[in-house]
PDB file of C-alpha atoms in Angstrom:
ATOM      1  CA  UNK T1469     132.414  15.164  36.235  1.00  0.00           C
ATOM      2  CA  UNK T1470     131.827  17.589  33.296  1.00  0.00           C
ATOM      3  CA  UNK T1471     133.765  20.390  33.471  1.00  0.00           C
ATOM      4  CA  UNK T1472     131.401  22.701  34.960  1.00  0.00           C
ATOM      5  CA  UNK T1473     130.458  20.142  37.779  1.00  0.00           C
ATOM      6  CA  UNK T1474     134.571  20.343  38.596  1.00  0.00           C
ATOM      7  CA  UNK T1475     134.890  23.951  38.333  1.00  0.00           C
ATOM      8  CA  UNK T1476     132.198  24.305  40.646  1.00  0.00           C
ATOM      9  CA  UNK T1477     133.418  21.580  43.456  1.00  0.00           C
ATOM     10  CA  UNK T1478     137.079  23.528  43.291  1.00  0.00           C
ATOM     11  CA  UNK T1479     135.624  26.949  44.251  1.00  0.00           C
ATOM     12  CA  UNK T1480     134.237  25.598  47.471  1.00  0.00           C
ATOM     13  CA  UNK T1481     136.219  26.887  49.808  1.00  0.00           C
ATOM     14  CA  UNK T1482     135.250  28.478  53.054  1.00  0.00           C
ATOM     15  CA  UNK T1483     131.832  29.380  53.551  1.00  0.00           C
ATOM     16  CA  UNK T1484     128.727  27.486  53.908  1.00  0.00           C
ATOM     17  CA  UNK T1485     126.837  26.310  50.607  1.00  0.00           C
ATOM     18  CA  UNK T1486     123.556  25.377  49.424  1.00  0.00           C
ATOM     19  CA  UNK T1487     123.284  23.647  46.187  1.00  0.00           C
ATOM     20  CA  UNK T1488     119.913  22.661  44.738  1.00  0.00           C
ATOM     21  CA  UNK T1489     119.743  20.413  41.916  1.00  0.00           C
ATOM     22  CA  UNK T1490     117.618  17.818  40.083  1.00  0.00           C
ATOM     23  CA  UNK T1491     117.518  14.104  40.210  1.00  0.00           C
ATOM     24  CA  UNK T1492     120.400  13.244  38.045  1.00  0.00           C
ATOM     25  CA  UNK T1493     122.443  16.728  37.603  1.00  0.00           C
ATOM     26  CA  UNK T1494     125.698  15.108  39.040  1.00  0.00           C
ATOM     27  CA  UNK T1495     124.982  16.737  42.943  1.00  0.00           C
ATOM     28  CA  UNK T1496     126.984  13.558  44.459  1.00  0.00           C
ATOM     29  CA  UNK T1497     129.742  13.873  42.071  1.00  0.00           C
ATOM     30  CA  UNK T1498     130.157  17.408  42.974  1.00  0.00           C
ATOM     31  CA  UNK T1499     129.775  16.757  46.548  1.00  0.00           C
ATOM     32  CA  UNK T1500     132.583  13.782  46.599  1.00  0.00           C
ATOM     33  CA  UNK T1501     135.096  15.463  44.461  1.00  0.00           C
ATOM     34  CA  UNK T1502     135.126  18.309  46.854  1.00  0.00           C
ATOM     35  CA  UNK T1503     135.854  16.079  49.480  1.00  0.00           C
ATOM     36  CA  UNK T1504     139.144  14.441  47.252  1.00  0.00           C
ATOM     37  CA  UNK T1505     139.965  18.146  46.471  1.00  0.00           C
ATOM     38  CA  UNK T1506     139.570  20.309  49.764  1.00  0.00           C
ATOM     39  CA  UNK T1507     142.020  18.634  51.766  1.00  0.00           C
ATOM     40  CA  UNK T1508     144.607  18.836  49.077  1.00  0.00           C
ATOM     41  CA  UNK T1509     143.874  22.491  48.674  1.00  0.00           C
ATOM     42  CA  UNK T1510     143.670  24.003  52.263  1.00  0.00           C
ATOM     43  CA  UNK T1511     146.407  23.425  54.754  1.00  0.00           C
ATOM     44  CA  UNK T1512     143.729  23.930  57.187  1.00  0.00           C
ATOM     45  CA  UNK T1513     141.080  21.673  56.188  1.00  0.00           C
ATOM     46  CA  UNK T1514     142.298  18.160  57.878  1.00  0.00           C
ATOM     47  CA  UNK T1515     139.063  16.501  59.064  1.00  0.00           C
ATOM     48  CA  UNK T1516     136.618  15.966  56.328  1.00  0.00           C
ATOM     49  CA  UNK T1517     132.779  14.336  57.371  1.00  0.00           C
ATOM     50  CA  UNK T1518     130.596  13.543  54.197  1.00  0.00           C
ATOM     51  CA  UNK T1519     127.426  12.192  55.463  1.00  0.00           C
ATOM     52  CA  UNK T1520     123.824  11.370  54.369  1.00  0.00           C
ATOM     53  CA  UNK T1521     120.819   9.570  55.371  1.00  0.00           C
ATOM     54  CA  UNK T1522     120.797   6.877  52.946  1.00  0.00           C
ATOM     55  CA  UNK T1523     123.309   3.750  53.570  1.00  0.00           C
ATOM     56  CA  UNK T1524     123.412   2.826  50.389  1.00  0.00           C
ATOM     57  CA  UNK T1525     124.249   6.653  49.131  1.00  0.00           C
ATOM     58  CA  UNK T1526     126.555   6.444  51.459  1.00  0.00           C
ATOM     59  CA  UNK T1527     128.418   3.202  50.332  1.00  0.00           C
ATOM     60  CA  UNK T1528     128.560   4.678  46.811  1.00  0.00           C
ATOM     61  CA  UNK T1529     130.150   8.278  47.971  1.00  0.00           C
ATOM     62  CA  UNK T1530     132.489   6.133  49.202  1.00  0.00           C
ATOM     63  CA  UNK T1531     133.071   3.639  46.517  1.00  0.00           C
ATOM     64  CA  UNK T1532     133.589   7.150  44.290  1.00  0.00           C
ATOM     65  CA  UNK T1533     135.960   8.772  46.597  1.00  0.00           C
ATOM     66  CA  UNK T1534     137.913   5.144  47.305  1.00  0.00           C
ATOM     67  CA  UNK T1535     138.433   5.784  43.232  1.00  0.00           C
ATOM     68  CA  UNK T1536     139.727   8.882  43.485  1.00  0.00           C
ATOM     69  CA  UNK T1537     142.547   7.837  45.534  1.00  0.00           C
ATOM     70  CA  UNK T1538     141.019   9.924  49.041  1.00  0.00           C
ATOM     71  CA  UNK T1539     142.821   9.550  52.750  1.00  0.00           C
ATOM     72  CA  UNK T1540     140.585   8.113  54.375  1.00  0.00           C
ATOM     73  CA  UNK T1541     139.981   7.775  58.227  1.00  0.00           C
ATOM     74  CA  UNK T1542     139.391  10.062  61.509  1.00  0.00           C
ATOM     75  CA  UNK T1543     142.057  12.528  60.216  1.00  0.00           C
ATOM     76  CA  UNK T1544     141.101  12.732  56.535  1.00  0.00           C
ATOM     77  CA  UNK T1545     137.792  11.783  55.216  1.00  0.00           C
ATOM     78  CA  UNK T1546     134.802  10.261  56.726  1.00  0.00           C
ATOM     79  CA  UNK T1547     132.115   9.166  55.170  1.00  0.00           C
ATOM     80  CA  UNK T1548     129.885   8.102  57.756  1.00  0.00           C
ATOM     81  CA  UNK T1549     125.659   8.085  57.545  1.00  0.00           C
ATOM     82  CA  UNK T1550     123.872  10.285  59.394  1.00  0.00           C
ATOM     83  CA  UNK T1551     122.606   7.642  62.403  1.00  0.00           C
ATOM     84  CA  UNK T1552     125.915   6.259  62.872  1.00  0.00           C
ATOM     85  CA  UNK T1553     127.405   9.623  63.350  1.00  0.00           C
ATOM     86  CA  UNK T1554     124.653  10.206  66.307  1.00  0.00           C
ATOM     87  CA  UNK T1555     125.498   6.811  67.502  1.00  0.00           C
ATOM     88  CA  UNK T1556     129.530   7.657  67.883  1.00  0.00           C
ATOM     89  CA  UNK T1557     129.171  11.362  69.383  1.00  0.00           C
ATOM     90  CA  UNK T1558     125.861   9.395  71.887  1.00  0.00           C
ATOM     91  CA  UNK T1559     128.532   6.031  72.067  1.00  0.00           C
ATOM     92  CA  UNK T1560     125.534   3.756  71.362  1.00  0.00           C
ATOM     93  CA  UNK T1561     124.852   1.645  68.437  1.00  0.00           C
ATOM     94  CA  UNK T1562     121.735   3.288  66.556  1.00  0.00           C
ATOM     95  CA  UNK T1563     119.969   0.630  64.727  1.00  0.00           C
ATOM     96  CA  UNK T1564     118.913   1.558  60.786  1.00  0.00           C
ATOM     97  CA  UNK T1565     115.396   0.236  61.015  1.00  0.00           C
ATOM     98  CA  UNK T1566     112.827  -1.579  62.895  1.00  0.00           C
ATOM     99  CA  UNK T1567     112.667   1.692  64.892  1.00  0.00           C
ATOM    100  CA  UNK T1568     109.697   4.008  65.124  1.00  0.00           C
ATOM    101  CA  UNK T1569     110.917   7.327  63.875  1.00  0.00           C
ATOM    102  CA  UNK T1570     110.490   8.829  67.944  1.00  0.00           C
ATOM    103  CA  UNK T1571     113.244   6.871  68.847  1.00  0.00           C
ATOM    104  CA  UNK T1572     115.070   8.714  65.994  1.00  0.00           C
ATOM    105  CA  UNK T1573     114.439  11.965  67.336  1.00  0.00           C
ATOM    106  CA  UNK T1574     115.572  11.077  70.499  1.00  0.00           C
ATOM    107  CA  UNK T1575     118.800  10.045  69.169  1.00  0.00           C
ATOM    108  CA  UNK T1576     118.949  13.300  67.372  1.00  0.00           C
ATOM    109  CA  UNK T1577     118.112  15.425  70.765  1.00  0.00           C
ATOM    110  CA  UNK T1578     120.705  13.138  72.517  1.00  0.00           C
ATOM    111  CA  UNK T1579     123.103  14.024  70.388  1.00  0.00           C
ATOM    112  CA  UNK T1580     122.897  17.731  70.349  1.00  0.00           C
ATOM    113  CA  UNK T1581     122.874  17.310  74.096  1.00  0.00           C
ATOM    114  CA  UNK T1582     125.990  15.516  74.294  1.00  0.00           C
ATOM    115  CA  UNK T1583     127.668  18.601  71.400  1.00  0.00           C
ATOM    116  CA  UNK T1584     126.198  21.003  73.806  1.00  0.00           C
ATOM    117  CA  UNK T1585     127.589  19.612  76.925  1.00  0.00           C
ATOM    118  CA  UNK T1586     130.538  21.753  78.548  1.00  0.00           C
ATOM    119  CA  UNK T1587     132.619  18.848  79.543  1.00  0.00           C
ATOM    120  CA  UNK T1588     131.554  15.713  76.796  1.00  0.00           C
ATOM    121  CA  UNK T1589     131.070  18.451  74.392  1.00  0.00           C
ATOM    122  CA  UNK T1590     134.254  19.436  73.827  1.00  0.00           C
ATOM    123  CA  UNK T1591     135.423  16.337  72.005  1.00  0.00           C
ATOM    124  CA  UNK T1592     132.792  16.918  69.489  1.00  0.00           C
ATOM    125  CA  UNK T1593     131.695  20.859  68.956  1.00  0.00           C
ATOM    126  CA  UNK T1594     134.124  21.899  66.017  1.00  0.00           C
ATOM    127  CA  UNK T1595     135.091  18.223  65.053  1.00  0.00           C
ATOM    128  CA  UNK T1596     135.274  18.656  61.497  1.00  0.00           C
ATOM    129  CA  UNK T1597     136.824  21.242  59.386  1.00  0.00           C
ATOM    130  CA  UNK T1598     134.596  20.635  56.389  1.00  0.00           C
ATOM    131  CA  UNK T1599     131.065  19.120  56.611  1.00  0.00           C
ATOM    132  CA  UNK T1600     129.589  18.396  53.072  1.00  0.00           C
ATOM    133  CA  UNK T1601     126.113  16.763  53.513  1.00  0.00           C
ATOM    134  CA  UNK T1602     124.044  15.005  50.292  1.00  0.00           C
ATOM    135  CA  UNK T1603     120.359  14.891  50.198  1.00  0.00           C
ATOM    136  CA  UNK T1604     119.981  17.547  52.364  1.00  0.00           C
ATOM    137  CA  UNK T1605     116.476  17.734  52.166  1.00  0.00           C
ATOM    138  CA  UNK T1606     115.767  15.127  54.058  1.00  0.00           C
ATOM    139  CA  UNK T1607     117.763  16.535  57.000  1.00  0.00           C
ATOM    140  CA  UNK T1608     115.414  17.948  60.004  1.00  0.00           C
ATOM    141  CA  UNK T1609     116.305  20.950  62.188  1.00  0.00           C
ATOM    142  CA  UNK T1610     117.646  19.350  64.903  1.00  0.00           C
ATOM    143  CA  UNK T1611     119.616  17.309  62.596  1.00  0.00           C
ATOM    144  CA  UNK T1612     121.117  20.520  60.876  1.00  0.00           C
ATOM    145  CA  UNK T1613     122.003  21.230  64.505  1.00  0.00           C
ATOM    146  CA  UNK T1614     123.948  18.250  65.386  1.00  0.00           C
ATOM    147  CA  UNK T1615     125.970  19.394  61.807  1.00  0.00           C
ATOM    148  CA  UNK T1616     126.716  22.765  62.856  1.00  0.00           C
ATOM    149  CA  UNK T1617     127.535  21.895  66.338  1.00  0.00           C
ATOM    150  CA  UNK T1618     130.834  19.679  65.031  1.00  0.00           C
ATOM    151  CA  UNK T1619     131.674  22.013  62.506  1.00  0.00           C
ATOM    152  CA  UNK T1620     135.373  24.142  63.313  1.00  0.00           C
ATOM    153  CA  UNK T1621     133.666  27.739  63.787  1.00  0.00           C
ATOM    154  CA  UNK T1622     136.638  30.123  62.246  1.00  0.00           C
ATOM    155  CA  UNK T1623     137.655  28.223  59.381  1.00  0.00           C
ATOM    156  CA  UNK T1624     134.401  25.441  58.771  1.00  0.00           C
ATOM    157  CA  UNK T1625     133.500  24.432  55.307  1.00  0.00           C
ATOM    158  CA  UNK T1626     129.653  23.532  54.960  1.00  0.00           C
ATOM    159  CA  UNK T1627     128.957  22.512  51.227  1.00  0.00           C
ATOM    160  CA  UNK T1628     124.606  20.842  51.265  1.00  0.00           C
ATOM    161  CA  UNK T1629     123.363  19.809  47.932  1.00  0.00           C
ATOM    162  CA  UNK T1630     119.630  18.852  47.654  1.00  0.00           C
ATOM    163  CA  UNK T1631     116.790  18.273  45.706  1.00  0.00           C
ATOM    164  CA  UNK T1632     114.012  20.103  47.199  1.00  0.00           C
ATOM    165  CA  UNK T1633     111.698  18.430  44.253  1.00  0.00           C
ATOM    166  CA  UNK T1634     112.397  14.963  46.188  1.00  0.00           C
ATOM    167  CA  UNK T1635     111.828  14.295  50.004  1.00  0.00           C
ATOM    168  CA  UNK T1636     112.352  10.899  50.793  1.00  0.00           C
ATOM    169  CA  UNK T1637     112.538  11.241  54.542  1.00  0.00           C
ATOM    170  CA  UNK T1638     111.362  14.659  55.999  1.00  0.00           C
ATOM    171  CA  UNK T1639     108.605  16.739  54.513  1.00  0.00           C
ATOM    172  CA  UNK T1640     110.410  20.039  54.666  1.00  0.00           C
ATOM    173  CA  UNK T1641     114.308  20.937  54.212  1.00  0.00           C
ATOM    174  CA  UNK T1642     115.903  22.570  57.001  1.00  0.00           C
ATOM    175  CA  UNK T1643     118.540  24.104  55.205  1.00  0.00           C
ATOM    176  CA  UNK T1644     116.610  27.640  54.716  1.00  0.00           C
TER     177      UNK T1644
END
């Protein structure tokens, strides 16, 4: 990180964020050093979820935060791609591929059915203190719902960076 990018990851705090940036500008850095940093900083940030679309992005997020020396696990950090995540709050392996992209909004609808549920629910809605998502953009509504629904409601962190310039996935962001 330049010092800018790591001046900017340490004021993330509480809130929710939005942080648009170009192909290249260092938006993963950013995103993974606030994930080494925010559990260090607030006593009451404890469960961490970093998660994407890509599995690949998501391999390297954690390569970078593996570097940095970051708990990692259920009670710590998580970095864990978007369709797995469905696939542990619906307890069903989700494949990657070979799927037509219905079946993925199913999973997606299943999911926020399961976070909205009164009695499975509970296990899930507030899960994470902090929720820090990359390539947001590619992120649908309903998605952005499953991410808000695990999310701890007093004291949640929500830090998206995007590139609204690139859409590999979705045609519109639903971060608005």
């Amino acid at each position: 990180l330049d010092q800018a990018q790591e001046q900017l990851a340490r004021t993330f705090t509480a809130g929710k964020r939005i942080v648009n940036g170009s192909s290249g500008s260092g938006k993963t850095l950013v995103l993974a050093h606030q994930a080494a940093h925010i559990t260090r900083c607030d006593p009451k940030i404890k469960r961490v979820l970093v998660t994407c679309f890509n599995l690949s992005l998501r391999n390297y997020i954690h390569r970078l935060l593996t570097a940095k020396q970051t708990p990692y696990g259920p009670d710590a950090v998580e970095v864990v791609s978007f369709f797995d995540l469905c696939g542990r709050i619906i307890a069903e392996k989700v494949p990657h591929s070979d799927e037509k992209s219905d079946y993925y909004q199913l999973v997606v609808e299943e999911a926020r059915a399961v976070i909205a549920d009164e009695v499975r629910g509970t296990i899930w809605r507030g899960h994470y203190d902090a929720v820090l998502v990359d390539e947001g953009q590619d992120f649908t509504p309903e998605m952005v719902e499953v991410l808000l629904g695990l999310l701890h409601p007093q004291h949640g962190v929500l830090t998206v960076v995007q590139d609204e310039q690139q859409s590999l996935y979705t045609e519109n962001s639903a971060w608005k």
